[in-house]
Amino acid sequence: EVLGVSRQASKAEIARAYRQLARQYHPDRYRGDPADGEGSGAQAAHEKFLLIAAAYETLKDEETRKDYDYMLDHPEEYYRHYYHYYSRRLAPKVDVTIVILVTVCAISVFQFFSWWSSYNEAINYLASVPKYRIQATEIARQQGLLNKTKEKGKNRRSKEEIREEEEEIIKDIIKNKIDIKGGYQKPKIYDILLFQILLAPFYWCKYVVWCCWWIYCFTIKGQEYGVEEKLYIIRRYMKMSQSQFDSLEDHQKETFLERQLWIRENYEVYKREQEEELKKKMAMDPRWKRYRRWMKNEGPGRLTFIDD
């Protein structure tokens, strides 16, 4: 009724009617009847233009037009019309999938470069430790890498350039010879969030297959645990991640196997021993002694005016 078109009007007819009425009632173009008064005519044209724009916004989109037609046919469903109107009005303009994808990609990029920064930090630290530096320097001399840095003649370089190249050679040897594990290990692209999400179905299928294999071999058939299975049970008891457990020394894992910690009772005994040993270390630690003395004499619950 506002646009002057029928209910069966096409999209082109609706757009044509809107453009004609918009040119007629646009506040900047409207020239009303002087007898009506300039203020009242302009105000009426402004309200009419807003009504025309609202009608066009409702009918130009197929989904909103379908909702409007449904409202005309079912005027009794009052709250349903309100819900559909505000759900479309307040819906985000950008696709949520794109937002999630961009967020995941940004987190993955930050994660990858953060891991590289931690890995380089570990390499720089190991290069400053005399034990590893001496070993890396010896390997570099045996391979003849340090001799190449000291050239003569036209290719002669400054001491600073030679020192920087020797430093890079030592770091490269440390990267190749030392297997860093745990939080400072060399980053892998498959460990970032984006690939973890993409490979999640594969990991789930792999985990289900592994669970079925475990139940069949060790529950149904009653087979003996292998070394990997024993270490897995021990790791679960200790509530450690795979990277944390891999960062342990080999002799520690051998001690776990010798004490048969995959058996729950043995692990409970080992856990109590570790707790007692920790208590003894804390009791002998001078810092803890000072802390306990302060808690006994001063403590947070006493009011004191001592500056220190």
mmCIF file of C-alpha atoms in Angstrom:
data_model
loop_
_atom_site.group_PDB
_atom_site.id
_atom_site.type_symbol
_atom_site.label_atom_id
_atom_site.label_comp_id
_atom_site.label_asym_id
_atom_site.label_seq_id
_atom_site.Cartn_x
_atom_site.Cartn_y
_atom_site.Cartn_z
ATOM 1 C CA GLU A 1 0.000 0.000 0.000
ATOM 2 C CA VAL A 2 2.798 2.448 0.813
ATOM 3 C CA LEU A 3 4.693 1.756 -2.414
ATOM 4 C CA GLY A 4 1.520 1.393 -4.487
ATOM 5 C CA VAL A 5 2.319 -2.119 -5.756
ATOM 6 C CA SER A 6 0.417 -5.391 -5.561
ATOM 7 C CA ARG A 7 1.381 -8.330 -3.378
ATOM 8 C CA GLN A 8 2.511 -10.248 -6.468
ATOM 9 C CA ALA A 9 4.837 -7.445 -7.631
ATOM 10 C CA SER A 10 8.312 -8.435 -8.753
ATOM 11 C CA LYS A 11 11.543 -7.156 -7.275
ATOM 12 C CA ALA A 12 12.083 -4.778 -10.201
ATOM 13 C CA GLU A 13 8.587 -3.293 -9.837
ATOM 14 C CA ILE A 14 9.137 -2.704 -6.117
ATOM 15 C CA ALA A 15 12.492 -0.995 -6.767
ATOM 16 C CA ARG A 16 10.985 1.174 -9.521
ATOM 17 C CA ALA A 17 8.105 2.303 -7.304
ATOM 18 C CA TYR A 18 10.505 3.068 -4.454
ATOM 19 C CA ARG A 19 12.767 5.230 -6.618
ATOM 20 C CA GLN A 20 9.833 7.267 -7.924
ATOM 21 C CA LEU A 21 8.396 7.887 -4.461
ATOM 22 C CA ALA A 22 11.837 8.578 -2.968
ATOM 23 C CA ARG A 23 12.495 11.309 -5.553
ATOM 24 C CA GLN A 24 9.089 12.792 -4.854
ATOM 25 C CA TYR A 25 9.227 12.819 -1.050
ATOM 26 C CA HIS A 26 12.929 13.197 -0.340
ATOM 27 C CA PRO A 27 13.356 16.082 2.149
ATOM 28 C CA ASP A 28 16.019 17.754 -0.021
ATOM 29 C CA ARG A 29 13.851 17.640 -3.164
ATOM 30 C CA TYR A 30 10.330 17.960 -1.835
ATOM 31 C CA ARG A 31 8.488 21.065 -2.927
ATOM 32 C CA GLY A 32 5.148 21.055 -1.147
ATOM 33 C CA ASP A 33 2.094 23.238 -1.456
ATOM 34 C CA PRO A 34 2.845 26.749 -0.066
ATOM 35 C CA ALA A 35 -0.709 26.905 1.346
ATOM 36 C CA ASP A 36 0.130 24.039 3.740
ATOM 37 C CA GLY A 37 2.942 25.974 5.319
ATOM 38 C CA GLU A 38 6.636 25.272 4.829
ATOM 39 C CA GLY A 39 7.214 23.562 8.170
ATOM 40 C CA SER A 40 4.223 21.245 8.175
ATOM 41 C CA GLY A 41 4.744 20.174 4.541
ATOM 42 C CA ALA A 42 8.428 19.356 5.012
ATOM 43 C CA GLN A 43 7.685 17.406 8.195
ATOM 44 C CA ALA A 44 4.938 15.386 6.494
ATOM 45 C CA ALA A 45 7.235 14.674 3.540
ATOM 46 C CA HIS A 46 9.982 13.536 5.920
ATOM 47 C CA GLU A 47 7.631 11.123 7.700
ATOM 48 C CA LYS A 48 6.314 9.860 4.363
ATOM 49 C CA PHE A 49 9.876 9.283 3.137
ATOM 50 C CA LEU A 50 10.743 7.275 6.250
ATOM 51 C CA LEU A 51 7.631 5.154 5.729
ATOM 52 C CA ILE A 52 8.570 4.536 2.082
ATOM 53 C CA ALA A 53 12.126 3.576 3.065
ATOM 54 C CA ALA A 54 10.840 1.169 5.737
ATOM 55 C CA ALA A 55 8.475 -0.434 3.227
ATOM 56 C CA TYR A 56 11.261 -0.883 0.699
ATOM 57 C CA GLU A 57 13.642 -2.338 3.304
ATOM 58 C CA THR A 58 10.966 -4.874 4.196
ATOM 59 C CA LEU A 59 10.142 -5.939 0.641
ATOM 60 C CA LYS A 60 13.504 -5.783 -1.141
ATOM 61 C CA ASP A 61 14.841 -8.872 0.672
ATOM 62 C CA GLU A 62 13.220 -12.218 -0.083
ATOM 63 C CA GLU A 63 13.416 -13.479 3.502
ATOM 64 C CA THR A 64 11.921 -10.377 5.118
ATOM 65 C CA ARG A 65 9.250 -10.222 2.399
ATOM 66 C CA LYS A 66 8.335 -13.837 3.123
ATOM 67 C CA ASP A 67 8.023 -13.009 6.845
ATOM 68 C CA TYR A 68 5.868 -9.983 6.023
ATOM 69 C CA ASP A 69 3.545 -12.054 3.817
ATOM 70 C CA TYR A 70 3.274 -14.636 6.566
ATOM 71 C CA MET A 71 2.329 -11.865 9.018
ATOM 72 C CA LEU A 72 -0.437 -10.680 6.687
ATOM 73 C CA ASP A 73 -1.816 -14.214 6.465
ATOM 74 C CA HIS A 74 -1.436 -14.989 10.191
ATOM 75 C CA PRO A 75 -1.966 -11.752 12.151
ATOM 76 C CA GLU A 76 -2.842 -13.690 15.328
ATOM 77 C CA GLU A 77 0.762 -14.970 15.803
ATOM 78 C CA TYR A 78 1.820 -11.749 17.456
ATOM 79 C CA TYR A 79 4.948 -12.839 19.355
ATOM 80 C CA ARG A 80 6.259 -14.926 16.467
ATOM 81 C CA HIS A 81 6.299 -11.870 14.241
ATOM 82 C CA TYR A 82 8.187 -9.913 16.871
ATOM 83 C CA TYR A 83 10.754 -12.699 17.170
ATOM 84 C CA HIS A 84 11.373 -12.930 13.426
ATOM 85 C CA TYR A 85 11.612 -9.162 13.091
ATOM 86 C CA TYR A 86 14.200 -8.655 15.839
ATOM 87 C CA SER A 87 16.133 -11.817 15.001
ATOM 88 C CA ARG A 88 16.750 -10.424 11.518
ATOM 89 C CA ARG A 89 17.235 -6.860 12.736
ATOM 90 C CA LEU A 90 19.828 -7.794 15.347
ATOM 91 C CA ALA A 91 21.546 -10.537 13.343
ATOM 92 C CA PRO A 92 25.275 -9.866 12.746
ATOM 93 C CA LYS A 93 26.047 -8.348 9.369
ATOM 94 C CA VAL A 94 29.219 -10.435 8.970
ATOM 95 C CA ASP A 95 29.087 -14.195 8.647
ATOM 96 C CA VAL A 96 29.948 -15.789 12.005
ATOM 97 C CA THR A 97 31.871 -18.551 10.220
ATOM 98 C CA ILE A 98 34.238 -16.003 8.701
ATOM 99 C CA VAL A 99 34.775 -14.342 12.087
ATOM 100 C CA ILE A 100 35.583 -17.688 13.731
ATOM 101 C CA LEU A 101 37.917 -18.676 10.883
ATOM 102 C CA VAL A 102 39.806 -15.370 11.022
ATOM 103 C CA THR A 103 40.081 -15.627 14.823
ATOM 104 C CA VAL A 104 41.421 -19.186 14.669
ATOM 105 C CA CYS A 105 43.945 -18.207 11.979
ATOM 106 C CA ALA A 106 45.117 -15.214 14.027
ATOM 107 C CA ILE A 107 45.530 -17.349 17.150
ATOM 108 C CA SER A 108 47.396 -19.995 15.138
ATOM 109 C CA VAL A 109 49.830 -17.444 13.678
ATOM 110 C CA PHE A 110 50.484 -15.938 17.114
ATOM 111 C CA GLN A 111 50.894 -19.426 18.595
ATOM 112 C CA PHE A 112 53.395 -20.500 15.939
ATOM 113 C CA PHE A 113 55.601 -17.399 16.230
ATOM 114 C CA SER A 114 55.404 -17.552 20.030
ATOM 115 C CA TRP A 115 56.705 -21.137 19.952
ATOM 116 C CA TRP A 116 59.493 -20.121 17.584
ATOM 117 C CA SER A 117 60.449 -17.330 19.974
ATOM 118 C CA SER A 118 60.579 -19.798 22.895
ATOM 119 C CA TYR A 119 62.629 -22.248 20.833
ATOM 120 C CA ASN A 120 65.156 -19.565 19.828
ATOM 121 C CA GLU A 121 65.330 -18.438 23.441
ATOM 122 C CA ALA A 122 66.216 -22.009 24.495
ATOM 123 C CA ILE A 123 68.887 -22.247 21.766
ATOM 124 C CA ASN A 124 70.430 -18.934 22.848
ATOM 125 C CA TYR A 125 70.487 -20.127 26.455
ATOM 126 C CA LEU A 126 72.139 -23.453 25.560
ATOM 127 C CA ALA A 127 74.695 -21.623 23.446
ATOM 128 C CA SER A 128 75.678 -19.611 26.543
ATOM 129 C CA VAL A 129 76.106 -22.702 28.772
ATOM 130 C CA PRO A 130 79.839 -23.636 28.790
ATOM 131 C CA LYS A 131 79.139 -27.385 28.720
ATOM 132 C CA TYR A 132 77.164 -27.299 25.477
ATOM 133 C CA ARG A 133 79.174 -24.470 23.941
ATOM 134 C CA ILE A 134 82.472 -26.313 24.319
ATOM 135 C CA GLN A 135 81.017 -29.476 22.796
ATOM 136 C CA ALA A 136 79.503 -27.564 19.874
ATOM 137 C CA THR A 137 82.776 -25.689 19.268
ATOM 138 C CA GLU A 138 84.697 -28.964 19.223
ATOM 139 C CA ILE A 139 82.268 -30.480 16.692
ATOM 140 C CA ALA A 140 82.559 -27.356 14.527
ATOM 141 C CA ARG A 141 86.370 -27.602 14.542
ATOM 142 C CA GLN A 142 86.249 -31.291 13.611
ATOM 143 C CA GLN A 143 83.959 -30.512 10.680
ATOM 144 C CA GLY A 144 86.171 -27.596 9.618
ATOM 145 C CA LEU A 145 83.396 -25.042 9.944
ATOM 146 C CA LEU A 146 85.313 -22.566 12.098
ATOM 147 C CA ASN A 147 88.298 -22.493 9.788
ATOM 148 C CA LYS A 148 86.141 -21.201 6.953
ATOM 149 C CA THR A 149 85.260 -18.094 8.922
ATOM 150 C CA LYS A 150 88.885 -16.897 9.104
ATOM 151 C CA GLU A 151 89.662 -15.980 5.508
ATOM 152 C CA LYS A 152 92.461 -13.749 4.290
ATOM 153 C CA GLY A 153 93.013 -11.422 1.381
ATOM 154 C CA LYS A 154 90.136 -9.678 -0.314
ATOM 155 C CA ASN A 155 87.578 -11.814 1.528
ATOM 156 C CA ARG A 156 88.920 -10.822 4.922
ATOM 157 C CA ARG A 157 86.196 -9.701 7.304
ATOM 158 C CA SER A 158 86.076 -7.847 10.585
ATOM 159 C CA LYS A 159 86.302 -9.588 13.932
ATOM 160 C CA GLU A 160 82.664 -8.723 14.625
ATOM 161 C CA GLU A 161 81.475 -10.449 11.440
ATOM 162 C CA ILE A 162 83.605 -13.516 12.185
ATOM 163 C CA ARG A 163 82.271 -13.677 15.743
ATOM 164 C CA GLU A 164 78.663 -13.454 14.534
ATOM 165 C CA GLU A 165 79.204 -16.234 11.972
ATOM 166 C CA GLU A 166 80.886 -18.476 14.567
ATOM 167 C CA GLU A 167 77.942 -17.866 16.892
ATOM 168 C CA GLU A 168 75.481 -18.927 14.190
ATOM 169 C CA ILE A 169 77.506 -22.071 13.478
ATOM 170 C CA ILE A 170 77.499 -23.038 17.166
ATOM 171 C CA LYS A 171 73.756 -22.470 17.399
ATOM 172 C CA ASP A 172 73.117 -24.583 14.287
ATOM 173 C CA ILE A 173 75.128 -27.452 15.770
ATOM 174 C CA ILE A 174 73.181 -27.207 19.032
ATOM 175 C CA LYS A 175 69.911 -27.275 17.066
ATOM 176 C CA ASN A 176 70.975 -30.438 15.238
ATOM 177 C CA LYS A 177 72.596 -32.282 18.143
ATOM 178 C CA ILE A 178 70.308 -31.495 21.086
ATOM 179 C CA ASP A 179 66.740 -32.726 21.154
ATOM 180 C CA ILE A 180 64.845 -30.085 23.103
ATOM 181 C CA LYS A 181 61.587 -31.347 24.585
ATOM 182 C CA GLY A 182 58.756 -29.844 26.570
ATOM 183 C CA GLY A 183 57.573 -26.267 26.222
ATOM 184 C CA TYR A 184 60.749 -25.155 24.414
ATOM 185 C CA GLN A 185 60.810 -27.857 21.752
ATOM 186 C CA LYS A 186 60.985 -27.007 18.065
ATOM 187 C CA PRO A 187 57.500 -25.952 16.893
ATOM 188 C CA LYS A 188 55.641 -28.156 14.446
ATOM 189 C CA ILE A 189 52.995 -26.783 12.140
ATOM 190 C CA TYR A 190 50.639 -29.664 12.969
ATOM 191 C CA ASP A 191 50.566 -28.598 16.632
ATOM 192 C CA ILE A 192 48.975 -25.202 16.035
ATOM 193 C CA LEU A 193 45.287 -24.649 16.707
ATOM 194 C CA LEU A 194 44.154 -24.480 13.069
ATOM 195 C CA PHE A 195 45.588 -27.878 12.149
ATOM 196 C CA GLN A 196 44.396 -29.372 15.441
ATOM 197 C CA ILE A 197 40.828 -28.375 14.559
ATOM 198 C CA LEU A 198 41.130 -29.630 10.972
ATOM 199 C CA LEU A 199 42.630 -32.939 12.103
ATOM 200 C CA ALA A 200 40.245 -33.366 15.061
ATOM 201 C CA PRO A 201 38.065 -36.000 13.289
ATOM 202 C CA PHE A 202 41.174 -38.027 12.436
ATOM 203 C CA TYR A 203 42.434 -37.822 16.024
ATOM 204 C CA TRP A 204 39.042 -38.864 17.388
ATOM 205 C CA CYS A 205 38.878 -41.884 15.079
ATOM 206 C CA LYS A 206 42.429 -42.780 15.995
ATOM 207 C CA TYR A 207 41.626 -42.497 19.712
ATOM 208 C CA VAL A 208 38.502 -44.686 19.375
ATOM 209 C CA VAL A 209 40.496 -47.336 17.505
ATOM 210 C CA TRP A 210 43.216 -47.188 20.152
ATOM 211 C CA CYS A 211 40.655 -47.593 22.978
ATOM 212 C CA CYS A 212 39.129 -50.616 21.243
ATOM 213 C CA TRP A 213 42.587 -52.116 20.760
ATOM 214 C CA TRP A 214 43.474 -51.511 24.436
ATOM 215 C CA ILE A 215 40.268 -53.135 25.696
ATOM 216 C CA TYR A 216 40.670 -56.112 23.354
ATOM 217 C CA CYS A 217 44.347 -56.754 24.151
ATOM 218 C CA PHE A 218 44.585 -56.051 27.887
ATOM 219 C CA THR A 219 41.007 -56.474 29.158
ATOM 220 C CA ILE A 220 39.595 -59.276 27.051
ATOM 221 C CA LYS A 221 42.729 -61.245 26.124
ATOM 222 C CA GLY A 222 44.660 -60.303 29.290
ATOM 223 C CA GLN A 223 48.016 -59.655 27.611
ATOM 224 C CA GLU A 224 51.030 -58.317 29.499
ATOM 225 C CA TYR A 225 51.739 -54.604 29.277
ATOM 226 C CA GLY A 226 54.634 -53.514 27.059
ATOM 227 C CA VAL A 227 57.102 -50.747 27.916
ATOM 228 C CA GLU A 228 55.076 -48.080 26.089
ATOM 229 C CA GLU A 229 51.855 -49.164 27.767
ATOM 230 C CA LYS A 230 53.504 -49.140 31.205
ATOM 231 C CA LEU A 231 54.884 -45.647 30.662
ATOM 232 C CA TYR A 232 51.461 -44.494 29.448
ATOM 233 C CA ILE A 233 49.776 -45.745 32.642
ATOM 234 C CA ILE A 234 52.474 -44.101 34.778
ATOM 235 C CA ARG A 235 52.023 -40.816 32.921
ATOM 236 C CA ARG A 236 48.264 -40.959 33.504
ATOM 237 C CA TYR A 237 48.811 -41.562 37.218
ATOM 238 C CA MET A 238 51.158 -38.575 37.391
ATOM 239 C CA LYS A 239 48.664 -36.413 35.450
ATOM 240 C CA MET A 240 51.347 -35.209 33.047
ATOM 241 C CA SER A 241 50.962 -34.301 29.388
ATOM 242 C CA GLN A 242 52.913 -36.138 26.707
ATOM 243 C CA SER A 243 55.338 -33.251 26.234
ATOM 244 C CA GLN A 244 55.936 -32.962 29.995
ATOM 245 C CA PHE A 245 56.582 -36.687 30.300
ATOM 246 C CA ASP A 246 58.921 -36.681 27.290
ATOM 247 C CA SER A 247 60.988 -33.925 28.897
ATOM 248 C CA LEU A 248 61.930 -36.261 31.786
ATOM 249 C CA GLU A 249 65.360 -37.864 31.764
ATOM 250 C CA ASP A 250 65.699 -41.472 30.601
ATOM 251 C CA HIS A 251 67.028 -42.610 33.979
ATOM 252 C CA GLN A 252 63.856 -41.280 35.653
ATOM 253 C CA LYS A 253 61.694 -43.366 33.338
ATOM 254 C CA GLU A 254 63.890 -46.402 34.033
ATOM 255 C CA THR A 255 63.377 -45.832 37.748
ATOM 256 C CA PHE A 256 59.611 -45.742 37.202
ATOM 257 C CA LEU A 257 59.772 -49.079 35.391
ATOM 258 C CA GLU A 258 62.054 -50.658 37.987
ATOM 259 C CA ARG A 259 59.646 -49.707 40.758
ATOM 260 C CA GLN A 260 56.664 -50.956 38.716
ATOM 261 C CA LEU A 261 54.741 -47.731 39.097
ATOM 262 C CA TRP A 262 52.136 -48.843 36.557
ATOM 263 C CA ILE A 263 50.675 -50.791 39.484
ATOM 264 C CA ARG A 264 48.421 -48.459 41.444
ATOM 265 C CA GLU A 265 49.622 -49.568 44.892
ATOM 266 C CA ASN A 266 53.273 -49.060 43.980
ATOM 267 C CA TYR A 267 52.528 -45.621 42.598
ATOM 268 C CA GLU A 268 50.718 -44.585 45.792
ATOM 269 C CA VAL A 269 53.772 -45.617 47.835
ATOM 270 C CA TYR A 270 56.056 -43.685 45.471
ATOM 271 C CA LYS A 271 53.809 -40.630 45.682
ATOM 272 C CA ARG A 272 53.910 -40.631 49.487
ATOM 273 C CA GLU A 273 57.696 -40.950 49.392
ATOM 274 C CA GLN A 274 57.970 -37.961 47.088
ATOM 275 C CA GLU A 275 55.701 -35.895 49.324
ATOM 276 C CA GLU A 276 57.771 -36.775 52.400
ATOM 277 C CA GLU A 277 60.991 -35.925 50.582
ATOM 278 C CA LEU A 278 59.536 -32.598 49.501
ATOM 279 C CA LYS A 279 58.548 -31.823 53.100
ATOM 280 C CA LYS A 280 62.107 -32.580 54.259
ATOM 281 C CA LYS A 281 63.591 -30.303 51.623
ATOM 282 C CA MET A 282 61.207 -27.534 52.599
ATOM 283 C CA ALA A 283 62.074 -28.051 56.272
ATOM 284 C CA MET A 284 65.809 -27.733 55.531
ATOM 285 C CA ASP A 285 65.423 -24.824 53.117
ATOM 286 C CA PRO A 286 66.572 -21.543 54.788
ATOM 287 C CA ARG A 287 63.918 -19.565 52.941
ATOM 288 C CA TRP A 288 61.125 -21.725 54.332
ATOM 289 C CA LYS A 289 62.669 -21.495 57.794
ATOM 290 C CA ARG A 290 62.611 -17.700 57.600
ATOM 291 C CA TYR A 291 59.037 -17.782 56.311
ATOM 292 C CA ARG A 292 57.848 -20.042 59.143
ATOM 293 C CA ARG A 293 59.683 -17.878 61.692
ATOM 294 C CA TRP A 294 58.021 -14.785 60.292
ATOM 295 C CA MET A 295 54.588 -16.456 60.331
ATOM 296 C CA LYS A 296 55.114 -17.450 63.975
ATOM 297 C CA ASN A 297 56.495 -14.162 65.276
ATOM 298 C CA GLU A 298 54.919 -11.563 63.017
ATOM 299 C CA GLY A 299 52.454 -13.168 60.636
ATOM 300 C CA PRO A 300 49.859 -11.445 58.495
ATOM 301 C CA GLY A 301 47.344 -11.328 61.331
ATOM 302 C CA ARG A 302 49.400 -9.081 63.643
ATOM 303 C CA LEU A 303 49.633 -5.304 63.469
ATOM 304 C CA THR A 304 53.240 -4.086 63.441
ATOM 305 C CA PHE A 305 55.012 -0.797 62.717
ATOM 306 C CA ILE A 306 58.365 -2.306 61.698
ATOM 307 C CA ASP A 307 59.427 -0.809 58.386
ATOM 308 C CA ASP A 308 61.186 -3.898 57.037
#
